[in-house]
C-alpha positions as a Markdown table, in Angstrom:
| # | Residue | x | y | z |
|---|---|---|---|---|
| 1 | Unk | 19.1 | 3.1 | -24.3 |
| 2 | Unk | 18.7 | -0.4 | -22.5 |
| 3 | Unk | 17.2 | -0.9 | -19.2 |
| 4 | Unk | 18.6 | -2.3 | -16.3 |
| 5 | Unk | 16.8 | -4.3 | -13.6 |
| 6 | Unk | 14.4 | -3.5 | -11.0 |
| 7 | Unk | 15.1 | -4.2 | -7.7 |
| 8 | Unk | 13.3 | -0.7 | -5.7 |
| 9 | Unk | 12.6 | -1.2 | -2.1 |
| 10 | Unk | 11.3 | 1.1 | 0.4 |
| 11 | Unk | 12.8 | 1.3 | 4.1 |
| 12 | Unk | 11.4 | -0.8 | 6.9 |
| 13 | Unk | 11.6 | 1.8 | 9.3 |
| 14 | Unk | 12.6 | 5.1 | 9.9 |
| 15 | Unk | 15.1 | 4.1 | 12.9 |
| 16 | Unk | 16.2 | 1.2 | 10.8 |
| 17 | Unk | 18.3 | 3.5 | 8.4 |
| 18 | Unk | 21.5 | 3.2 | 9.7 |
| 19 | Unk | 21.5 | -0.8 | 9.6 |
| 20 | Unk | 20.2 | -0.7 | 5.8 |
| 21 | Unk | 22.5 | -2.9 | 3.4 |
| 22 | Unk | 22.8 | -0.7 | 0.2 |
| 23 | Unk | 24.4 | -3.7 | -1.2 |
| 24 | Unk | 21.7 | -5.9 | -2.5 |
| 25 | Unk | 20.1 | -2.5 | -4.2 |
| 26 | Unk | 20.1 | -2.0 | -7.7 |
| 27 | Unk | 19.0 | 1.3 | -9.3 |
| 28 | Unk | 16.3 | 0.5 | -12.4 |
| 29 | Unk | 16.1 | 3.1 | -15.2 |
| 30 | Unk | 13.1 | 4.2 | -17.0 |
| 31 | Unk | 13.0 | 6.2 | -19.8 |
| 32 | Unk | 9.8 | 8.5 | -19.0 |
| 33 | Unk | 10.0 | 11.2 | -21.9 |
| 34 | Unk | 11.8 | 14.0 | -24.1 |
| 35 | Unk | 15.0 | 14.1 | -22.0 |
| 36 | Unk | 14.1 | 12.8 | -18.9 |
| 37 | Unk | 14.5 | 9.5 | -16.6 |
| 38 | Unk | 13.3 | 7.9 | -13.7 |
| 39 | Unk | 15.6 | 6.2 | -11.9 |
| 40 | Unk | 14.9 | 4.0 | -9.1 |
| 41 | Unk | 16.7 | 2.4 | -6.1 |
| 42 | Unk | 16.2 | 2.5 | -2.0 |
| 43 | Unk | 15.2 | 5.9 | -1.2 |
| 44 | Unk | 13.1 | 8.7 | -3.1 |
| 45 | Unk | 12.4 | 8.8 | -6.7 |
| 46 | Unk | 15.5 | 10.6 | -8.9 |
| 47 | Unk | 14.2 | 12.9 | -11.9 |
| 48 | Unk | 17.3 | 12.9 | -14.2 |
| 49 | Unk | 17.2 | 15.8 | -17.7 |
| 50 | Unk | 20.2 | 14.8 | -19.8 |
| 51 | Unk | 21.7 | 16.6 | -22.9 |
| 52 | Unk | 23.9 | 18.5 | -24.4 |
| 53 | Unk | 24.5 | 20.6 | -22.0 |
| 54 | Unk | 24.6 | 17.7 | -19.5 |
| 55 | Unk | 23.2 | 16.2 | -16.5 |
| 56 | Unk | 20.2 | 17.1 | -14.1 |
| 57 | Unk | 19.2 | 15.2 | -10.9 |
| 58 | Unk | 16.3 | 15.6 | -8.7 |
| 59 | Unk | 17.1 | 14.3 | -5.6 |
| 60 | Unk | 20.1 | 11.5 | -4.8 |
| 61 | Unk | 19.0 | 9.2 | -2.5 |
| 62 | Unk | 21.8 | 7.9 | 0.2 |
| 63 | Unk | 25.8 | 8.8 | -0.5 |
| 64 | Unk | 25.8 | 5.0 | -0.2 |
| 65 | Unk | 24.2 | 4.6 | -3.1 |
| 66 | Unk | 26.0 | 7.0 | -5.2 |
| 67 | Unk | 28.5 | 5.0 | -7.1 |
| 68 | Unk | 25.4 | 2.7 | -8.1 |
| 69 | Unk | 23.5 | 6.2 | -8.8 |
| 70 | Unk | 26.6 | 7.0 | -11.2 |
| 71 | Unk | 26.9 | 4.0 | -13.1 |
| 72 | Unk | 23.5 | 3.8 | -13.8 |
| 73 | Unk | 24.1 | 7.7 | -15.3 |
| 74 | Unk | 26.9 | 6.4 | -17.3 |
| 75 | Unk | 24.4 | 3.9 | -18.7 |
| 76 | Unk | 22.3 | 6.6 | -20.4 |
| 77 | Unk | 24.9 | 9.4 | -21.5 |
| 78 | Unk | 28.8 | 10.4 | -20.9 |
| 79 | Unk | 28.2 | 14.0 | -20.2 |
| 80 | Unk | 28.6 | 15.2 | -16.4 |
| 81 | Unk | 26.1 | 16.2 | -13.6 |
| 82 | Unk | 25.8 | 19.9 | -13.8 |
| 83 | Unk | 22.9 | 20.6 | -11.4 |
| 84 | Unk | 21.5 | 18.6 | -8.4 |
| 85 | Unk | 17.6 | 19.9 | -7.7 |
| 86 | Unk | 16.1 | 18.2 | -4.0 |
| 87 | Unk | 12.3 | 18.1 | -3.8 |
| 88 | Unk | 12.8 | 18.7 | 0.2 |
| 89 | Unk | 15.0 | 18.0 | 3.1 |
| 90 | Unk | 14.7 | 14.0 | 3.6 |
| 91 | Unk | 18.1 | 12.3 | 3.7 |
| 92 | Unk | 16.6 | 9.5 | 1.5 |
| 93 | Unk | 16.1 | 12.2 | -0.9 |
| 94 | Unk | 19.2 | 14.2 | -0.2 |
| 95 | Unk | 21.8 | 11.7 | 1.5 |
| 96 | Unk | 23.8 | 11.6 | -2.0 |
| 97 | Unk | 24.2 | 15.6 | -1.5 |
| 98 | Unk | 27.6 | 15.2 | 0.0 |
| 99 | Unk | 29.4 | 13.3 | -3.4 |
| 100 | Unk | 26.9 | 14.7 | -6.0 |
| 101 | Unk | 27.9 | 18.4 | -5.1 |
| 102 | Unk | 31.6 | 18.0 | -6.0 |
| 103 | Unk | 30.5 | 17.7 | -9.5 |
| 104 | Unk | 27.5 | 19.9 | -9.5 |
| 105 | Unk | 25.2 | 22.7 | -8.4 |
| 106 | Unk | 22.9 | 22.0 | -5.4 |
| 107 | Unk | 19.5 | 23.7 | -6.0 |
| 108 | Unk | 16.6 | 23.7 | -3.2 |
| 109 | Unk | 13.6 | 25.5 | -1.8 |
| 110 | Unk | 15.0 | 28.0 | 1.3 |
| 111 | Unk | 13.4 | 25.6 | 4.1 |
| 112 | Unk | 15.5 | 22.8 | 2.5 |
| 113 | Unk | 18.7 | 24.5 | 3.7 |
| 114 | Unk | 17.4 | 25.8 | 6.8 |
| 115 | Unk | 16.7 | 22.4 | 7.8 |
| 116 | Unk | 19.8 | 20.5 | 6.6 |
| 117 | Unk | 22.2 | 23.0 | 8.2 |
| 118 | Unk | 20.2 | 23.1 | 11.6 |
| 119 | Unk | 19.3 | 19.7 | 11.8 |
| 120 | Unk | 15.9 | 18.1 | 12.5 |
| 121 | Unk | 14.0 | 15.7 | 14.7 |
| 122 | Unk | 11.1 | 13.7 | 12.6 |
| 123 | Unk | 9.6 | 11.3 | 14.5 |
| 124 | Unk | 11.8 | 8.8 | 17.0 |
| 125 | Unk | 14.7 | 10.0 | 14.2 |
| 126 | Unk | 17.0 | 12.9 | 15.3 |
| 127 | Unk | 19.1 | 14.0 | 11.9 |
| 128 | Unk | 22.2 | 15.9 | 12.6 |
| 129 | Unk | 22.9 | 18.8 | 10.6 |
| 130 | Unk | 24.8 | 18.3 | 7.0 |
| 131 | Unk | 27.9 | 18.7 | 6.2 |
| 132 | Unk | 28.7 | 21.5 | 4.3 |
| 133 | Unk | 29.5 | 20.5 | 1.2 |
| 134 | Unk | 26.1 | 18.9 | 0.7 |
| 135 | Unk | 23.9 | 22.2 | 1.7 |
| 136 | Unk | 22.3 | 23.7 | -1.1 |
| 137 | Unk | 24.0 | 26.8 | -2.3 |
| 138 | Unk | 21.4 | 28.3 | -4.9 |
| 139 | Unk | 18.4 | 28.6 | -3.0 |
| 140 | Unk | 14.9 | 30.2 | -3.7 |
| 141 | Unk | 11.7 | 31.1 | -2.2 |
| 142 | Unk | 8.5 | 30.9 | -4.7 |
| 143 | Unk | 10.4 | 29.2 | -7.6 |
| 144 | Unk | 13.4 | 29.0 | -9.7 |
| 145 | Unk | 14.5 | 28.0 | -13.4 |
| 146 | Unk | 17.1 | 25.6 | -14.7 |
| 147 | Unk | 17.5 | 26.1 | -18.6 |
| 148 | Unk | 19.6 | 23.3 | -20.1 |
| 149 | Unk | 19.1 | 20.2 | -22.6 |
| 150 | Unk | 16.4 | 22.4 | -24.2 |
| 151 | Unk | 14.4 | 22.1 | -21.0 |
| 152 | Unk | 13.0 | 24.8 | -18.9 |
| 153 | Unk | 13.4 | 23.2 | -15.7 |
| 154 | Unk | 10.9 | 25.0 | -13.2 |
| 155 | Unk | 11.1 | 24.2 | -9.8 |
| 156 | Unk | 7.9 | 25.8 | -7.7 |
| 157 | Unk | 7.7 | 26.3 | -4.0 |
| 158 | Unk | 4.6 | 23.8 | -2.9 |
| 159 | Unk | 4.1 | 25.2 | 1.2 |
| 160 | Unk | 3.5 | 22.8 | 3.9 |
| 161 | Unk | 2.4 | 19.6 | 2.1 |
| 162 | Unk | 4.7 | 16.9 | 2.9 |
| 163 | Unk | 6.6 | 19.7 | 4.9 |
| 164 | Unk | 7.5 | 23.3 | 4.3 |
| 165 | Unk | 10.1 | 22.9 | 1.8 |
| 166 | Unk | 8.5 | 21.0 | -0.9 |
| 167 | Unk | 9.5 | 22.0 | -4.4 |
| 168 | Unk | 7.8 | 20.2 | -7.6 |
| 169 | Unk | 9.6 | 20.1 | -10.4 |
| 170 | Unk | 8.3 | 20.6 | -14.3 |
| 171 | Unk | 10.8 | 19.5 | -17.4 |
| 172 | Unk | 8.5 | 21.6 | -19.3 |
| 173 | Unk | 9.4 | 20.5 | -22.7 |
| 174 | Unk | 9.1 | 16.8 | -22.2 |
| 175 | Unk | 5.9 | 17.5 | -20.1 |
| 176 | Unk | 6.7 | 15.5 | -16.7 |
| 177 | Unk | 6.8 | 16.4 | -13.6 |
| 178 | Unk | 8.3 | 15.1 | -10.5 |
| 179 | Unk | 6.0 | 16.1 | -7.4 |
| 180 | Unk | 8.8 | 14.6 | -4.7 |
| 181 | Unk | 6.8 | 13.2 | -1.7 |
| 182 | Unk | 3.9 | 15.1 | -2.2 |
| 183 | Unk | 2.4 | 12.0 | -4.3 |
| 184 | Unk | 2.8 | 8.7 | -3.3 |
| 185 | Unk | 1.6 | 6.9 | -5.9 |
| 186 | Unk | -0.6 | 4.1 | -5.0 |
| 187 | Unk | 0.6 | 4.4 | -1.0 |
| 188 | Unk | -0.5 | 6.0 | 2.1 |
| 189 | Unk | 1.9 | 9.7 | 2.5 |
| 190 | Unk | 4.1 | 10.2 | 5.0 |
| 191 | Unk | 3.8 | 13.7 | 6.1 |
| 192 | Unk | 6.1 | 15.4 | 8.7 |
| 193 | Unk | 4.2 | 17.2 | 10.7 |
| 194 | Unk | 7.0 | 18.3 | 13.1 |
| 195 | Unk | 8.0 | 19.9 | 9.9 |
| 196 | Unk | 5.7 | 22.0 | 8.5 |
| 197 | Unk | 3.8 | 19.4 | 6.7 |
| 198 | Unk | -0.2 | 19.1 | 6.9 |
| 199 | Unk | -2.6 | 16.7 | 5.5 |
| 200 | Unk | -4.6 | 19.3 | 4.2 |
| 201 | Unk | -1.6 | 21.0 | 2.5 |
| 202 | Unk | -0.3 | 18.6 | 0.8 |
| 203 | Unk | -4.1 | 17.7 | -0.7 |
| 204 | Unk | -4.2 | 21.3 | -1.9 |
| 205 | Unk | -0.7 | 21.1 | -3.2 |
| 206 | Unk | -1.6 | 18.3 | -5.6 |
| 207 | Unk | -5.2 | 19.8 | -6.7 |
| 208 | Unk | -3.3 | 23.2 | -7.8 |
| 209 | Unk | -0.5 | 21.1 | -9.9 |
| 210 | Unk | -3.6 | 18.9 | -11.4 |
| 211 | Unk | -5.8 | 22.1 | -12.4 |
| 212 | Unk | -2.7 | 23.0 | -14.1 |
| 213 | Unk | -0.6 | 19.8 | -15.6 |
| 214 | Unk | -1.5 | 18.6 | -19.5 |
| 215 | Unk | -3.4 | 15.6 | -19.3 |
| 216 | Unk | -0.9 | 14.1 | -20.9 |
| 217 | Unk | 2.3 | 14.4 | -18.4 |
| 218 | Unk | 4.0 | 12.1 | -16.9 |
| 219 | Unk | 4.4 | 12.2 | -13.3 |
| 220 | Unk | 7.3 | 10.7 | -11.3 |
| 221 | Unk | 6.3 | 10.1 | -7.7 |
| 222 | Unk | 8.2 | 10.8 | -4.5 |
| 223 | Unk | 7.9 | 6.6 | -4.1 |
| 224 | Unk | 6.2 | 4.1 | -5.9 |
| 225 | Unk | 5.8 | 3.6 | -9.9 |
| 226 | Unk | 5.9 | 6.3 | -12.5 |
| 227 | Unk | 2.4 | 8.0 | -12.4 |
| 228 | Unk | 0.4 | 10.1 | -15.0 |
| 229 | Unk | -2.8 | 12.4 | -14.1 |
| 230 | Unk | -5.1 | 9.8 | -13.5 |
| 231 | Unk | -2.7 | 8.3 | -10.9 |
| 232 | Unk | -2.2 | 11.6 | -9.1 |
| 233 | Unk | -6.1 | 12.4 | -9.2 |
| 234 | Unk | -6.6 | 9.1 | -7.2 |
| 235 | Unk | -4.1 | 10.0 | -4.9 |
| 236 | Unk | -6.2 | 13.0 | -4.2 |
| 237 | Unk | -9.6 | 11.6 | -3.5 |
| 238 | Unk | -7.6 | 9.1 | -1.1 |
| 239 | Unk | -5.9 | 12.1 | 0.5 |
| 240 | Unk | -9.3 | 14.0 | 0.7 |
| 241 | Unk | -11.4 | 10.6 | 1.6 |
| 242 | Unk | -9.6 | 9.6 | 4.8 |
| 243 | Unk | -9.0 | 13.0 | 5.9 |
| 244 | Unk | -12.7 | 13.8 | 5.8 |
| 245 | Unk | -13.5 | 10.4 | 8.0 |
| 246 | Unk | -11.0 | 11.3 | 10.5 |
| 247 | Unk | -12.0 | 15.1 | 10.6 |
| 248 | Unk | -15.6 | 13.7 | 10.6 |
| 249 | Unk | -14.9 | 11.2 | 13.6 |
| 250 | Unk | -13.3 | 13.3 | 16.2 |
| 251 | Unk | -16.2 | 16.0 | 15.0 |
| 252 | Unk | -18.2 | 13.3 | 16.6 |
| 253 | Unk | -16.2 | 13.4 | 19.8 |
| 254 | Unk | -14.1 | 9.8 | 18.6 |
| 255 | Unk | -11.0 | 9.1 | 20.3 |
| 256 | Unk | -7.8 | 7.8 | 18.0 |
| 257 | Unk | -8.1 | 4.5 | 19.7 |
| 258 | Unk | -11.8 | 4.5 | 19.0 |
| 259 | Unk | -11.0 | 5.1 | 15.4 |
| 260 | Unk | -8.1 | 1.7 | 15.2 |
| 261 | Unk | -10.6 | -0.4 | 16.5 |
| 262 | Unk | -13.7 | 0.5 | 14.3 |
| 263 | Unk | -10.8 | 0.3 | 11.6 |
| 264 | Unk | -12.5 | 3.8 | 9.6 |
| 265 | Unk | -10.1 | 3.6 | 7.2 |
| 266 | Unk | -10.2 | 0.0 | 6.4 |
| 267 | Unk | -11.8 | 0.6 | 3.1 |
| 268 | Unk | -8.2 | 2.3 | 2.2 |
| 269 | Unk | -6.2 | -0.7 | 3.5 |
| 270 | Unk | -4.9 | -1.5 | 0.0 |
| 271 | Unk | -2.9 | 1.8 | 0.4 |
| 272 | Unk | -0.8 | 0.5 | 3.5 |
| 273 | Unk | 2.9 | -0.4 | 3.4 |
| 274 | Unk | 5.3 | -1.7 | 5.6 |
| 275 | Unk | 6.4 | 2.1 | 6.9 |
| 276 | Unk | 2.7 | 3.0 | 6.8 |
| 277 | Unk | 0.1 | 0.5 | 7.4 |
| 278 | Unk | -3.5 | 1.8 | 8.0 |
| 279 | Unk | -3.1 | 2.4 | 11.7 |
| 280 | Unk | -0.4 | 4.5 | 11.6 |
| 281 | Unk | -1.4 | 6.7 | 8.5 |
| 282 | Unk | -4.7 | 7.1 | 11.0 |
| 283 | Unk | -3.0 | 8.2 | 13.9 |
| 284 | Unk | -0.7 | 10.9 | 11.4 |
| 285 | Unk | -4.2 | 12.1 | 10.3 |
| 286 | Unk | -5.4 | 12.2 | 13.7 |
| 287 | Unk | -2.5 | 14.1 | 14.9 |
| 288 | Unk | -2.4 | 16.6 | 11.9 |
| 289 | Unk | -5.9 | 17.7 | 12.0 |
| 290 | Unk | -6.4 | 18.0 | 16.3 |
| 291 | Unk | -3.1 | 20.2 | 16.1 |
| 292 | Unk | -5.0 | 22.0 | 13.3 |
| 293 | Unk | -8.1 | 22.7 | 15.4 |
């Protein structure tokens, strides 16, 4: 199956969204293995199983994007979307909800719906609650199981990593695994602490799927290029790195402005991005780890 062209872009800011043109995007699609694709646009990561039996996303970026999202679909197979999986609660990961659901099932963690249908402030950003139609109406605690295309689709409840709903998903016959926005590969994580995320959760989240994952998976990221072990390892010793410098510096009695001036993390500054440069992934460790105390 051909691929189309890459344009992926992440967002400027978080209270930008509204004014984002969706026009200029362009969804990329990568053929990762067995079944399953990577397609990429402005937004989170989307997993996609197809098959037989049909069509699996995880997570849909923005409604905006959806006709894009479909076409790109129709680009790899005719058959329909049967089941719609979200990673967590993030409307770049679950904004397409709302036109995805008339076709298919919505599947999430329990916090996921919790969330959508109450609403949530992260950050300056205050999200509304959903509509209806784009709640999730299977939900699960610990894990569920999709079983189509040949594929036992396991979805398993990660707690309070890049916040409390995170589910990682295994296509366990084509051995990848989409780890949503608990791996940002080659990037400094956001991580909503307002919530249920933690710095320290999220870093155990990904050593438990690495003492378990083949060494040769596939991982899609939450953001960023496709990923394997290795990639996801790295992420780890920069997740435990920088969390052990700022633990270690207000140990020492270190203010956070103390910290952006002696620049701690600056050995890490290849990880910044425009949403995340160095100073603020410092403050969110900061943050994190004095409310931990």
């Amino acid at each position: 199956m051909r691929k189309m062209i890459i344009c992926a872009a992440f967002l400027a800011a978080s209270t930008a969204l509204a004014q984002q043109d969706f026009s200029k995007v362009e969804i990329t699609v990568t053929k990762v293995a067995g079944t399953v694709y990577m397609l990429q646009g402005q937004g989170g990561n989307i997993g996609v199983s197809v098959g037989e039996d049909g069509i699996v996303i995880v997570d849909d970026e923005y409604a905006a994007l959806a006709p894009k999202i479909i076409q790109a679909l129709n680009g790899i197979t005719d058959k329909p979307i049967k089941f719609i999986i979200n990673t967590h609660y993030h409307g770049d990961h679950t904004g397409g909800n709302e036109v995805f659901a008339r076709s298919g099932t919505i599947i999430a963690q329990e916090n996921v719906r919790k969330r959508m249908q109450s609403g949530t402030k992260f950050g300056t950003r205050t999200t509304p609650p959903a509509p209806k139609i784009a709640l999730p109406v299977i939900t699960f605690n610990d894990r569920a199981a999709v079983h189509v295309n040949g594929e036992d689709i396991r979805a398993v409840h990660y707690p309070n990593g890049h916040t409390d709903g995170d589910a990682v998903i295994e296509f366990t016959q084509s051995n990848v695994i989409h780890m949503g926005d608990d791996f940002f590969n080659g990037l400094f994580p956001v991580i909503d602490i307002e919530n249920g995320g933690s710095t320290r959760g999220m870093l155990a989240n990904v050593e438990s799927v690495l003492k378990t994952m083949r060494d040769d998976a596939k991982v899609i990221p939450g953001h960023g290029p496709l990923g394997d072990k290795a990639s996801l390892r790295v992420f780890a010793d920069m997740l435990r790195a920088t969390t052990d410098i700022v633990a270690g510096a207000i140990k020492s009695g270190k203010t956070l402005d103390q910290m952006k001036q002696e620049k701690i993390l600056a050995a890490w500054d290849k990880w910044a991005w425009q949403f995340i440069p160095t100073d603020r992934y410092t403050e969110v460790l900061y943050n994190d780890l004095i409310r931990a105390k």
